[in-house]
Amino acid sequence: MKKIIPVVILLAVLAYILPALLVRLSLFFDRGDKQVSVDEKEKILVFPPEFDVTFEATNSASYKLSGYSQKGETIEIFINGISKKKVQISPEGSFEVEIKLYEGENEIYAIAFDKNKNKSDKSETATIFYKTGKPKLELETPSEEKSTASKRNIKIEGKTDPEAAVRINERWVLVKSDGSFTFEASLADGENKFQIIAQDEAGNSTESLRIIAYTPN
């Protein structure tokens, strides 16, 4: 009988404290689950936006920048490190926005934000070059707008900016590294017109006309 009494007392104590212990353990694990949920929320990965272009040159101060990101996000656009615009991504996951460019080089990147303010890393940088000046075009041969030639085969020689492209009567002409170019042509009887156009990568162009009359000896 004496051995039974301690066992009964122990069982009574366990019956008293066990429910409270289970409640405390339940609350502890519940708080742990909530903490994991918050941490997971904080670690949501937001992908950076992507642009449709990586490099372009233009002669317009206004430029339509397009690309894509996750739908429902907002992107913030930076030009040369300065925040310029915030844009809401369409349901299709794309965006198009008109931006104002600085004269010269514009380095553009964007950062995406989701509805919980989680943000992405910087996007890859797109470089848009805004240029307004026209390329030079110097014609050395023939130097005059109108001239005559007694030989059927002639050369048109000149110089432009090294990065410019040259067309003569809609035919592309090789421009050397120093900007010089040579175009050979065979004259028809009578008057021959040559339209020379130098154009830079931004679309700025300079034009000149040469009229050569073929008068054989």
mmCIF file with all atom_site columns, C-alpha atoms in Angstrom:
data_model
loop_
_atom_site.group_PDB
_atom_site.id
_atom_site.type_symbol
_atom_site.label_atom_id
_atom_site.label_alt_id
_atom_site.label_comp_id
_atom_site.label_asym_id
_atom_site.label_entity_id
_atom_site.label_seq_id
_atom_site.pdbx_PDB_ins_code
_atom_site.Cartn_x
_atom_site.Cartn_y
_atom_site.Cartn_z
_atom_site.occupancy
_atom_site.B_iso_or_equiv
_atom_site.pdbx_formal_charge
_atom_site.auth_seq_id
_atom_site.auth_comp_id
_atom_site.auth_asym_id
_atom_site.auth_atom_id
_atom_site.pdbx_PDB_model_num
ATOM 1   C CA . MET A 1 1   ? 0.000  0.000  0.000    1.00 0.00 ? 1   MET A CA 1
ATOM 2   C CA . LYS A 1 2   ? 2.851  2.381  0.823    1.00 0.00 ? 2   LYS A CA 1
ATOM 3   C CA . LYS A 1 3   ? 4.365  1.793  -2.655   1.00 0.00 ? 3   LYS A CA 1
ATOM 4   C CA . ILE A 1 4   ? 1.098  2.647  -4.364   1.00 0.00 ? 4   ILE A CA 1
ATOM 5   C CA . ILE A 1 5   ? 0.715  6.057  -2.695   1.00 0.00 ? 5   ILE A CA 1
ATOM 6   C CA . PRO A 1 6   ? 3.812  7.708  -4.390   1.00 0.00 ? 6   PRO A CA 1
ATOM 7   C CA . VAL A 1 7   ? 2.701  6.377  -7.764   1.00 0.00 ? 7   VAL A CA 1
ATOM 8   C CA . VAL A 1 8   ? -0.743 7.861  -7.288   1.00 0.00 ? 8   VAL A CA 1
ATOM 9   C CA . ILE A 1 9   ? 0.777  11.189 -6.272   1.00 0.00 ? 9   ILE A CA 1
ATOM 10  C CA . LEU A 1 10  ? 3.090  11.192 -9.346   1.00 0.00 ? 10  LEU A CA 1
ATOM 11  C CA . LEU A 1 11  ? 0.194  10.454 -11.671  1.00 0.00 ? 11  LEU A CA 1
ATOM 12  C CA . ALA A 1 12  ? -1.812 13.262 -10.098  1.00 0.00 ? 12  ALA A CA 1
ATOM 13  C CA . VAL A 1 13  ? 1.056  15.716 -10.580  1.00 0.00 ? 13  VAL A CA 1
ATOM 14  C CA . LEU A 1 14  ? 1.505  14.668 -14.214  1.00 0.00 ? 14  LEU A CA 1
ATOM 15  C CA . ALA A 1 15  ? -2.207 14.975 -14.830  1.00 0.00 ? 15  ALA A CA 1
ATOM 16  C CA . TYR A 1 16  ? -2.008 18.529 -13.502  1.00 0.00 ? 16  TYR A CA 1
ATOM 17  C CA . ILE A 1 17  ? 1.077  19.822 -15.307  1.00 0.00 ? 17  ILE A CA 1
ATOM 18  C CA . LEU A 1 18  ? 0.931  17.856 -18.588  1.00 0.00 ? 18  LEU A CA 1
ATOM 19  C CA . PRO A 1 19  ? -1.934 19.850 -20.189  1.00 0.00 ? 19  PRO A CA 1
ATOM 20  C CA . ALA A 1 20  ? -0.213 23.146 -19.369  1.00 0.00 ? 20  ALA A CA 1
ATOM 21  C CA . LEU A 1 21  ? 3.059  21.827 -20.799  1.00 0.00 ? 21  LEU A CA 1
ATOM 22  C CA . LEU A 1 22  ? 1.365  20.748 -24.019  1.00 0.00 ? 22  LEU A CA 1
ATOM 23  C CA . VAL A 1 23  ? -0.255 24.184 -24.378  1.00 0.00 ? 23  VAL A CA 1
ATOM 24  C CA . ARG A 1 24  ? 3.118  25.899 -23.941  1.00 0.00 ? 24  ARG A CA 1
ATOM 25  C CA . LEU A 1 25  ? 4.772  23.622 -26.490  1.00 0.00 ? 25  LEU A CA 1
ATOM 26  C CA . SER A 1 26  ? 1.945  24.294 -28.930  1.00 0.00 ? 26  SER A CA 1
ATOM 27  C CA . LEU A 1 27  ? 2.363  28.063 -28.564  1.00 0.00 ? 27  LEU A CA 1
ATOM 28  C CA . PHE A 1 28  ? 6.125  27.770 -28.998  1.00 0.00 ? 28  PHE A CA 1
ATOM 29  C CA . PHE A 1 29  ? 5.902  25.842 -32.255  1.00 0.00 ? 29  PHE A CA 1
ATOM 30  C CA . ASP A 1 30  ? 3.133  28.113 -33.488  1.00 0.00 ? 30  ASP A CA 1
ATOM 31  C CA . ARG A 1 31  ? 5.366  31.155 -32.962  1.00 0.00 ? 31  ARG A CA 1
ATOM 32  C CA . GLY A 1 32  ? 8.181  29.352 -34.733  1.00 0.00 ? 32  GLY A CA 1
ATOM 33  C CA . ASP A 1 33  ? 5.984  28.661 -37.752  1.00 0.00 ? 33  ASP A CA 1
ATOM 34  C CA . LYS A 1 34  ? 4.938  32.296 -37.903  1.00 0.00 ? 34  LYS A CA 1
ATOM 35  C CA . GLN A 1 35  ? 8.562  33.414 -37.728  1.00 0.00 ? 35  GLN A CA 1
ATOM 36  C CA . VAL A 1 36  ? 9.496  31.119 -40.624  1.00 0.00 ? 36  VAL A CA 1
ATOM 37  C CA . SER A 1 37  ? 6.564  32.534 -42.584  1.00 0.00 ? 37  SER A CA 1
ATOM 38  C CA . VAL A 1 38  ? 7.769  36.105 -42.020  1.00 0.00 ? 38  VAL A CA 1
ATOM 39  C CA . ASP A 1 39  ? 11.335 35.182 -42.921  1.00 0.00 ? 39  ASP A CA 1
ATOM 40  C CA . GLU A 1 40  ? 10.174 33.488 -46.110  1.00 0.00 ? 40  GLU A CA 1
ATOM 41  C CA . LYS A 1 41  ? 8.130  36.560 -46.969  1.00 0.00 ? 41  LYS A CA 1
ATOM 42  C CA . GLU A 1 42  ? 11.189 38.757 -46.473  1.00 0.00 ? 42  GLU A CA 1
ATOM 43  C CA . LYS A 1 43  ? 13.288 36.496 -48.720  1.00 0.00 ? 43  LYS A CA 1
ATOM 44  C CA . ILE A 1 44  ? 10.951 36.541 -51.753  1.00 0.00 ? 44  ILE A CA 1
ATOM 45  C CA . LEU A 1 45  ? 13.126 36.797 -54.867  1.00 0.00 ? 45  LEU A CA 1
ATOM 46  C CA . VAL A 1 46  ? 12.271 39.662 -57.223  1.00 0.00 ? 46  VAL A CA 1
ATOM 47  C CA . PHE A 1 47  ? 13.891 39.394 -60.630  1.00 0.00 ? 47  PHE A CA 1
ATOM 48  C CA . PRO A 1 48  ? 15.346 42.535 -62.250  1.00 0.00 ? 48  PRO A CA 1
ATOM 49  C CA . PRO A 1 49  ? 13.558 43.976 -65.299  1.00 0.00 ? 49  PRO A CA 1
ATOM 50  C CA . GLU A 1 50  ? 14.896 43.417 -68.811  1.00 0.00 ? 50  GLU A CA 1
ATOM 51  C CA . PHE A 1 51  ? 15.066 45.959 -71.643  1.00 0.00 ? 51  PHE A CA 1
ATOM 52  C CA . ASP A 1 52  ? 14.363 45.229 -75.303  1.00 0.00 ? 52  ASP A CA 1
ATOM 53  C CA . VAL A 1 53  ? 17.521 47.124 -76.294  1.00 0.00 ? 53  VAL A CA 1
ATOM 54  C CA . THR A 1 54  ? 21.081 47.227 -74.927  1.00 0.00 ? 54  THR A CA 1
ATOM 55  C CA . PHE A 1 55  ? 22.537 49.937 -77.165  1.00 0.00 ? 55  PHE A CA 1
ATOM 56  C CA . GLU A 1 56  ? 21.075 52.455 -79.549  1.00 0.00 ? 56  GLU A CA 1
ATOM 57  C CA . ALA A 1 57  ? 21.860 55.875 -80.969  1.00 0.00 ? 57  ALA A CA 1
ATOM 58  C CA . THR A 1 58  ? 19.198 58.465 -81.718  1.00 0.00 ? 58  THR A CA 1
ATOM 59  C CA . ASN A 1 59  ? 18.840 62.093 -82.765  1.00 0.00 ? 59  ASN A CA 1
ATOM 60  C CA . SER A 1 60  ? 15.635 62.573 -80.748  1.00 0.00 ? 60  SER A CA 1
ATOM 61  C CA . ALA A 1 61  ? 15.529 63.809 -77.150  1.00 0.00 ? 61  ALA A CA 1
ATOM 62  C CA . SER A 1 62  ? 12.454 61.625 -76.515  1.00 0.00 ? 62  SER A CA 1
ATOM 63  C CA . TYR A 1 63  ? 12.873 57.867 -76.466  1.00 0.00 ? 63  TYR A CA 1
ATOM 64  C CA . LYS A 1 64  ? 10.371 55.030 -75.979  1.00 0.00 ? 64  LYS A CA 1
ATOM 65  C CA . LEU A 1 65  ? 11.947 52.516 -73.617  1.00 0.00 ? 65  LEU A CA 1
ATOM 66  C CA . SER A 1 66  ? 10.335 49.079 -73.547  1.00 0.00 ? 66  SER A CA 1
ATOM 67  C CA . GLY A 1 67  ? 10.929 45.744 -71.883  1.00 0.00 ? 67  GLY A CA 1
ATOM 68  C CA . TYR A 1 68  ? 9.372  43.306 -69.482  1.00 0.00 ? 68  TYR A CA 1
ATOM 69  C CA . SER A 1 69  ? 9.187  42.283 -65.825  1.00 0.00 ? 69  SER A CA 1
ATOM 70  C CA . GLN A 1 70  ? 6.786  40.343 -63.576  1.00 0.00 ? 70  GLN A CA 1
ATOM 71  C CA . LYS A 1 71  ? 3.138  41.432 -63.813  1.00 0.00 ? 71  LYS A CA 1
ATOM 72  C CA . GLY A 1 72  ? 1.895  43.400 -60.829  1.00 0.00 ? 72  GLY A CA 1
ATOM 73  C CA . GLU A 1 73  ? 5.320  44.876 -60.132  1.00 0.00 ? 73  GLU A CA 1
ATOM 74  C CA . THR A 1 74  ? 6.421  48.488 -60.317  1.00 0.00 ? 74  THR A CA 1
ATOM 75  C CA . ILE A 1 75  ? 9.756  49.435 -61.836  1.00 0.00 ? 75  ILE A CA 1
ATOM 76  C CA . GLU A 1 76  ? 11.837 52.523 -61.156  1.00 0.00 ? 76  GLU A CA 1
ATOM 77  C CA . ILE A 1 77  ? 13.942 53.792 -64.069  1.00 0.00 ? 77  ILE A CA 1
ATOM 78  C CA . PHE A 1 78  ? 17.290 55.519 -63.568  1.00 0.00 ? 78  PHE A CA 1
ATOM 79  C CA . ILE A 1 79  ? 19.255 57.534 -66.152  1.00 0.00 ? 79  ILE A CA 1
ATOM 80  C CA . ASN A 1 80  ? 22.912 58.190 -65.352  1.00 0.00 ? 80  ASN A CA 1
ATOM 81  C CA . GLY A 1 81  ? 22.187 57.243 -61.731  1.00 0.00 ? 81  GLY A CA 1
ATOM 82  C CA . ILE A 1 82  ? 19.216 59.629 -61.347  1.00 0.00 ? 82  ILE A CA 1
ATOM 83  C CA . SER A 1 83  ? 15.693 58.308 -60.708  1.00 0.00 ? 83  SER A CA 1
ATOM 84  C CA . LYS A 1 84  ? 13.425 59.445 -63.561  1.00 0.00 ? 84  LYS A CA 1
ATOM 85  C CA . LYS A 1 85  ? 10.180 57.472 -63.629  1.00 0.00 ? 85  LYS A CA 1
ATOM 86  C CA . LYS A 1 86  ? 8.143  54.755 -61.937  1.00 0.00 ? 86  LYS A CA 1
ATOM 87  C CA . VAL A 1 87  ? 6.086  52.493 -64.177  1.00 0.00 ? 87  VAL A CA 1
ATOM 88  C CA . GLN A 1 88  ? 3.429  49.864 -63.433  1.00 0.00 ? 88  GLN A CA 1
ATOM 89  C CA . ILE A 1 89  ? 3.967  46.572 -65.261  1.00 0.00 ? 89  ILE A CA 1
ATOM 90  C CA . SER A 1 90  ? 1.064  45.497 -67.487  1.00 0.00 ? 90  SER A CA 1
ATOM 91  C CA . PRO A 1 91  ? -0.895 42.244 -66.916  1.00 0.00 ? 91  PRO A CA 1
ATOM 92  C CA . GLU A 1 92  ? 1.122  40.793 -69.818  1.00 0.00 ? 92  GLU A CA 1
ATOM 93  C CA . GLY A 1 93  ? 4.383  41.514 -67.977  1.00 0.00 ? 93  GLY A CA 1
ATOM 94  C CA . SER A 1 94  ? 5.593  44.266 -70.330  1.00 0.00 ? 94  SER A CA 1
ATOM 95  C CA . PHE A 1 95  ? 6.150  48.008 -70.160  1.00 0.00 ? 95  PHE A CA 1
ATOM 96  C CA . GLU A 1 96  ? 6.703  50.937 -72.504  1.00 0.00 ? 96  GLU A CA 1
ATOM 97  C CA . VAL A 1 97  ? 7.504  54.426 -71.310  1.00 0.00 ? 97  VAL A CA 1
ATOM 98  C CA . GLU A 1 98  ? 8.721  57.638 -72.927  1.00 0.00 ? 98  GLU A CA 1
ATOM 99  C CA . ILE A 1 99  ? 11.840 59.100 -71.350  1.00 0.00 ? 99  ILE A CA 1
ATOM 100 C CA . LYS A 1 100 ? 13.819 62.293 -71.932  1.00 0.00 ? 100 LYS A CA 1
ATOM 101 C CA . LEU A 1 101 ? 17.464 61.815 -72.814  1.00 0.00 ? 101 LEU A CA 1
ATOM 102 C CA . TYR A 1 102 ? 20.540 63.822 -71.942  1.00 0.00 ? 102 TYR A CA 1
ATOM 103 C CA . GLU A 1 103 ? 22.803 65.016 -74.740  1.00 0.00 ? 103 GLU A CA 1
ATOM 104 C CA . GLY A 1 104 ? 25.466 62.363 -75.241  1.00 0.00 ? 104 GLY A CA 1
ATOM 105 C CA . GLU A 1 105 ? 25.538 59.021 -73.434  1.00 0.00 ? 105 GLU A CA 1
ATOM 106 C CA . ASN A 1 106 ? 22.570 57.851 -71.339  1.00 0.00 ? 106 ASN A CA 1
ATOM 107 C CA . GLU A 1 107 ? 23.179 54.825 -69.113  1.00 0.00 ? 107 GLU A CA 1
ATOM 108 C CA . ILE A 1 108 ? 19.785 53.404 -68.145  1.00 0.00 ? 108 ILE A CA 1
ATOM 109 C CA . TYR A 1 109 ? 18.916 50.731 -65.598  1.00 0.00 ? 109 TYR A CA 1
ATOM 110 C CA . ALA A 1 110 ? 15.806 49.792 -63.606  1.00 0.00 ? 110 ALA A CA 1
ATOM 111 C CA . ILE A 1 111 ? 14.842 48.186 -60.291  1.00 0.00 ? 111 ILE A CA 1
ATOM 112 C CA . ALA A 1 112 ? 11.617 46.199 -59.781  1.00 0.00 ? 112 ALA A CA 1
ATOM 113 C CA . PHE A 1 113 ? 9.436  46.287 -56.646  1.00 0.00 ? 113 PHE A CA 1
ATOM 114 C CA . ASP A 1 114 ? 6.669  43.846 -55.755  1.00 0.00 ? 114 ASP A CA 1
ATOM 115 C CA . LYS A 1 115 ? 3.517  44.739 -53.773  1.00 0.00 ? 115 LYS A CA 1
ATOM 116 C CA . ASN A 1 116 ? 5.323  43.952 -50.493  1.00 0.00 ? 116 ASN A CA 1
ATOM 117 C CA . LYS A 1 117 ? 8.133  46.400 -51.342  1.00 0.00 ? 117 LYS A CA 1
ATOM 118 C CA . ASN A 1 118 ? 10.662 43.636 -51.953  1.00 0.00 ? 118 ASN A CA 1
ATOM 119 C CA . LYS A 1 119 ? 13.065 44.895 -54.605  1.00 0.00 ? 119 LYS A CA 1
ATOM 120 C CA . SER A 1 120 ? 15.255 43.363 -57.263  1.00 0.00 ? 120 SER A CA 1
ATOM 121 C CA . ASP A 1 121 ? 18.889 43.944 -58.068  1.00 0.00 ? 121 ASP A CA 1
ATOM 122 C CA . LYS A 1 122 ? 19.704 46.467 -60.782  1.00 0.00 ? 122 LYS A CA 1
ATOM 123 C CA . SER A 1 123 ? 18.862 45.421 -64.310  1.00 0.00 ? 123 SER A CA 1
ATOM 124 C CA . GLU A 1 124 ? 21.530 45.247 -66.972  1.00 0.00 ? 124 GLU A CA 1
ATOM 125 C CA . THR A 1 125 ? 22.415 48.713 -68.238  1.00 0.00 ? 125 THR A CA 1
ATOM 126 C CA . ALA A 1 126 ? 21.104 49.914 -71.596  1.00 0.00 ? 126 ALA A CA 1
ATOM 127 C CA . THR A 1 127 ? 23.130 52.668 -73.264  1.00 0.00 ? 127 THR A CA 1
ATOM 128 C CA . ILE A 1 128 ? 21.258 55.156 -75.449  1.00 0.00 ? 128 ILE A CA 1
ATOM 129 C CA . PHE A 1 129 ? 23.414 57.720 -77.237  1.00 0.00 ? 129 PHE A CA 1
ATOM 130 C CA . TYR A 1 130 ? 21.658 61.012 -78.049  1.00 0.00 ? 130 TYR A CA 1
ATOM 131 C CA . LYS A 1 131 ? 23.403 63.061 -80.724  1.00 0.00 ? 131 LYS A CA 1
ATOM 132 C CA . THR A 1 132 ? 22.180 66.097 -82.665  1.00 0.00 ? 132 THR A CA 1
ATOM 133 C CA . GLY A 1 133 ? 25.220 67.335 -84.609  1.00 0.00 ? 133 GLY A CA 1
ATOM 134 C CA . LYS A 1 134 ? 25.526 66.402 -88.288  1.00 0.00 ? 134 LYS A CA 1
ATOM 135 C CA . PRO A 1 135 ? 28.560 64.529 -89.631  1.00 0.00 ? 135 PRO A CA 1
ATOM 136 C CA . LYS A 1 136 ? 31.027 66.447 -91.752  1.00 0.00 ? 136 LYS A CA 1
ATOM 137 C CA . LEU A 1 137 ? 31.129 65.833 -95.492  1.00 0.00 ? 137 LEU A CA 1
ATOM 138 C CA . GLU A 1 138 ? 34.049 67.253 -97.481  1.00 0.00 ? 138 GLU A CA 1
ATOM 139 C CA . LEU A 1 139 ? 34.273 66.445 -101.195 1.00 0.00 ? 139 LEU A CA 1
ATOM 140 C CA . GLU A 1 140 ? 37.748 66.801 -102.648 1.00 0.00 ? 140 GLU A CA 1
ATOM 141 C CA . THR A 1 141 ? 37.098 65.435 -106.143 1.00 0.00 ? 141 THR A CA 1
ATOM 142 C CA . PRO A 1 142 ? 35.206 66.954 -107.817 1.00 0.00 ? 142 PRO A CA 1
ATOM 143 C CA . SER A 1 143 ? 35.406 70.005 -105.595 1.00 0.00 ? 143 SER A CA 1
ATOM 144 C CA . GLU A 1 144 ? 32.756 72.018 -107.478 1.00 0.00 ? 144 GLU A CA 1
ATOM 145 C CA . GLU A 1 145 ? 29.057 71.208 -107.558 1.00 0.00 ? 145 GLU A CA 1
ATOM 146 C CA . LYS A 1 146 ? 29.073 71.322 -111.363 1.00 0.00 ? 146 LYS A CA 1
ATOM 147 C CA . SER A 1 147 ? 31.953 70.176 -113.532 1.00 0.00 ? 147 SER A CA 1
ATOM 148 C CA . THR A 1 148 ? 32.806 68.537 -116.844 1.00 0.00 ? 148 THR A CA 1
ATOM 149 C CA . ALA A 1 149 ? 34.810 65.416 -117.621 1.00 0.00 ? 149 ALA A CA 1
ATOM 150 C CA . SER A 1 150 ? 36.393 64.247 -120.848 1.00 0.00 ? 150 SER A CA 1
ATOM 151 C CA . LYS A 1 151 ? 36.989 60.709 -119.553 1.00 0.00 ? 151 LYS A CA 1
ATOM 152 C CA . ARG A 1 152 ? 34.150 58.287 -118.918 1.00 0.00 ? 152 ARG A CA 1
ATOM 153 C CA . ASN A 1 153 ? 35.582 56.736 -115.739 1.00 0.00 ? 153 ASN A CA 1
ATOM 154 C CA . ILE A 1 154 ? 35.766 59.114 -112.770 1.00 0.00 ? 154 ILE A CA 1
ATOM 155 C CA . LYS A 1 155 ? 36.347 59.063 -109.021 1.00 0.00 ? 155 LYS A CA 1
ATOM 156 C CA . ILE A 1 156 ? 34.454 60.881 -106.284 1.00 0.00 ? 156 ILE A CA 1
ATOM 157 C CA . GLU A 1 157 ? 36.698 61.316 -103.261 1.00 0.00 ? 157 GLU A CA 1
ATOM 158 C CA . GLY A 1 158 ? 36.005 62.905 -99.907  1.00 0.00 ? 158 GLY A CA 1
ATOM 159 C CA . LYS A 1 159 ? 36.124 62.730 -96.152  1.00 0.00 ? 159 LYS A CA 1
ATOM 160 C CA . THR A 1 160 ? 33.605 62.330 -93.336  1.00 0.00 ? 160 THR A CA 1
ATOM 161 C CA . ASP A 1 161 ? 33.563 61.320 -89.669  1.00 0.00 ? 161 ASP A CA 1
ATOM 162 C CA . PRO A 1 162 ? 35.198 57.885 -89.197  1.00 0.00 ? 162 PRO A CA 1
ATOM 163 C CA . GLU A 1 163 ? 32.044 56.412 -87.609  1.00 0.00 ? 163 GLU A CA 1
ATOM 164 C CA . ALA A 1 164 ? 29.714 57.737 -90.336  1.00 0.00 ? 164 ALA A CA 1
ATOM 165 C CA . ALA A 1 165 ? 28.332 55.765 -93.283  1.00 0.00 ? 165 ALA A CA 1
ATOM 166 C CA . VAL A 1 166 ? 28.357 57.108 -96.855  1.00 0.00 ? 166 VAL A CA 1
ATOM 167 C CA . ARG A 1 167 ? 25.959 56.433 -99.723  1.00 0.00 ? 167 ARG A CA 1
ATOM 168 C CA . ILE A 1 168 ? 26.334 57.735 -103.275 1.00 0.00 ? 168 ILE A CA 1
ATOM 169 C CA . ASN A 1 169 ? 23.245 57.331 -105.444 1.00 0.00 ? 169 ASN A CA 1
ATOM 170 C CA . GLU A 1 170 ? 21.950 54.766 -102.896 1.00 0.00 ? 170 GLU A CA 1
ATOM 171 C CA . ARG A 1 171 ? 25.127 52.677 -103.101 1.00 0.00 ? 171 ARG A CA 1
ATOM 172 C CA . TRP A 1 172 ? 27.128 52.148 -99.923  1.00 0.00 ? 172 TRP A CA 1
ATOM 173 C CA . VAL A 1 173 ? 30.732 53.331 -100.000 1.00 0.00 ? 173 VAL A CA 1
ATOM 174 C CA . LEU A 1 174 ? 33.552 52.049 -97.799  1.00 0.00 ? 174 LEU A CA 1
ATOM 175 C CA . VAL A 1 175 ? 34.694 54.614 -95.216  1.00 0.00 ? 175 VAL A CA 1
ATOM 176 C CA . LYS A 1 176 ? 38.254 54.100 -93.996  1.00 0.00 ? 176 LYS A CA 1
ATOM 177 C CA . SER A 1 177 ? 39.383 54.506 -90.385  1.00 0.00 ? 177 SER A CA 1
ATOM 178 C CA . ASP A 1 178 ? 40.503 58.087 -91.097  1.00 0.00 ? 178 ASP A CA 1
ATOM 179 C CA . GLY A 1 179 ? 37.084 58.971 -92.579  1.00 0.00 ? 179 GLY A CA 1
ATOM 180 C CA . SER A 1 180 ? 38.218 59.047 -96.209  1.00 0.00 ? 180 SER A CA 1
ATOM 181 C CA . PHE A 1 181 ? 36.262 57.369 -99.005  1.00 0.00 ? 181 PHE A CA 1
ATOM 182 C CA . THR A 1 182 ? 36.527 56.815 -102.776 1.00 0.00 ? 182 THR A CA 1
ATOM 183 C CA . PHE A 1 183 ? 33.733 56.029 -105.230 1.00 0.00 ? 183 PHE A CA 1
ATOM 184 C CA . GLU A 1 184 ? 34.375 55.002 -108.834 1.00 0.00 ? 184 GLU A CA 1
ATOM 185 C CA . ALA A 1 185 ? 31.754 55.501 -111.532 1.00 0.00 ? 185 ALA A CA 1
ATOM 186 C CA . SER A 1 186 ? 31.340 55.274 -115.278 1.00 0.00 ? 186 SER A CA 1
ATOM 187 C CA . LEU A 1 187 ? 29.687 58.342 -116.799 1.00 0.00 ? 187 LEU A CA 1
ATOM 188 C CA . ALA A 1 188 ? 26.842 58.255 -119.265 1.00 0.00 ? 188 ALA A CA 1
ATOM 189 C CA . ASP A 1 189 ? 26.716 60.692 -122.147 1.00 0.00 ? 189 ASP A CA 1
ATOM 190 C CA . GLY A 1 190 ? 25.519 64.107 -121.062 1.00 0.00 ? 190 GLY A CA 1
ATOM 191 C CA . GLU A 1 191 ? 24.741 65.145 -117.490 1.00 0.00 ? 191 GLU A CA 1
ATOM 192 C CA . ASN A 1 192 ? 25.357 62.783 -114.544 1.00 0.00 ? 192 ASN A CA 1
ATOM 193 C CA . LYS A 1 193 ? 24.036 63.512 -111.042 1.00 0.00 ? 193 LYS A CA 1
ATOM 194 C CA . PHE A 1 194 ? 25.570 62.086 -107.879 1.00 0.00 ? 194 PHE A CA 1
ATOM 195 C CA . GLN A 1 195 ? 23.803 62.451 -104.514 1.00 0.00 ? 195 GLN A CA 1
ATOM 196 C CA . ILE A 1 196 ? 26.304 61.969 -101.688 1.00 0.00 ? 196 ILE A CA 1
ATOM 197 C CA . ILE A 1 197 ? 24.959 61.351 -98.167  1.00 0.00 ? 197 ILE A CA 1
ATOM 198 C CA . ALA A 1 198 ? 26.967 60.935 -94.959  1.00 0.00 ? 198 ALA A CA 1
ATOM 199 C CA . GLN A 1 199 ? 24.950 59.607 -92.011  1.00 0.00 ? 199 GLN A CA 1
ATOM 200 C CA . ASP A 1 200 ? 25.964 58.899 -88.416  1.00 0.00 ? 200 ASP A CA 1
ATOM 201 C CA . GLU A 1 201 ? 24.650 56.110 -86.183  1.00 0.00 ? 201 GLU A CA 1
ATOM 202 C CA . ALA A 1 202 ? 22.076 58.455 -84.629  1.00 0.00 ? 202 ALA A CA 1
ATOM 203 C CA . GLY A 1 203 ? 20.475 59.172 -88.007  1.00 0.00 ? 203 GLY A CA 1
ATOM 204 C CA . ASN A 1 204 ? 21.879 62.681 -88.496  1.00 0.00 ? 204 ASN A CA 1
ATOM 205 C CA . SER A 1 205 ? 22.889 63.249 -92.110  1.00 0.00 ? 205 SER A CA 1
ATOM 206 C CA . THR A 1 206 ? 24.689 65.684 -94.392  1.00 0.00 ? 206 THR A CA 1
ATOM 207 C CA . GLU A 1 207 ? 24.050 65.744 -98.137  1.00 0.00 ? 207 GLU A CA 1
ATOM 208 C CA . SER A 1 208 ? 25.863 67.136 -101.150 1.00 0.00 ? 208 SER A CA 1
ATOM 209 C CA . LEU A 1 209 ? 25.221 67.059 -104.892 1.00 0.00 ? 209 LEU A CA 1
ATOM 210 C CA . ARG A 1 210 ? 27.711 66.732 -107.729 1.00 0.00 ? 210 ARG A CA 1
ATOM 211 C CA . ILE A 1 211 ? 26.701 67.174 -111.370 1.00 0.00 ? 211 ILE A CA 1
ATOM 212 C CA . ILE A 1 212 ? 29.258 66.004 -113.919 1.00 0.00 ? 212 ILE A CA 1
ATOM 213 C CA . ALA A 1 213 ? 28.757 66.533 -117.639 1.00 0.00 ? 213 ALA A CA 1
ATOM 214 C CA . TYR A 1 214 ? 30.531 63.997 -119.825 1.00 0.00 ? 214 TYR A CA 1
ATOM 215 C CA . THR A 1 215 ? 32.005 65.660 -122.911 1.00 0.00 ? 215 THR A CA 1
ATOM 216 C CA . PRO A 1 216 ? 34.376 63.239 -124.683 1.00 0.00 ? 216 PRO A CA 1
ATOM 217 C CA . ASN A 1 217 ? 37.143 64.658 -126.821 1.00 0.00 ? 217 ASN A CA 1
#
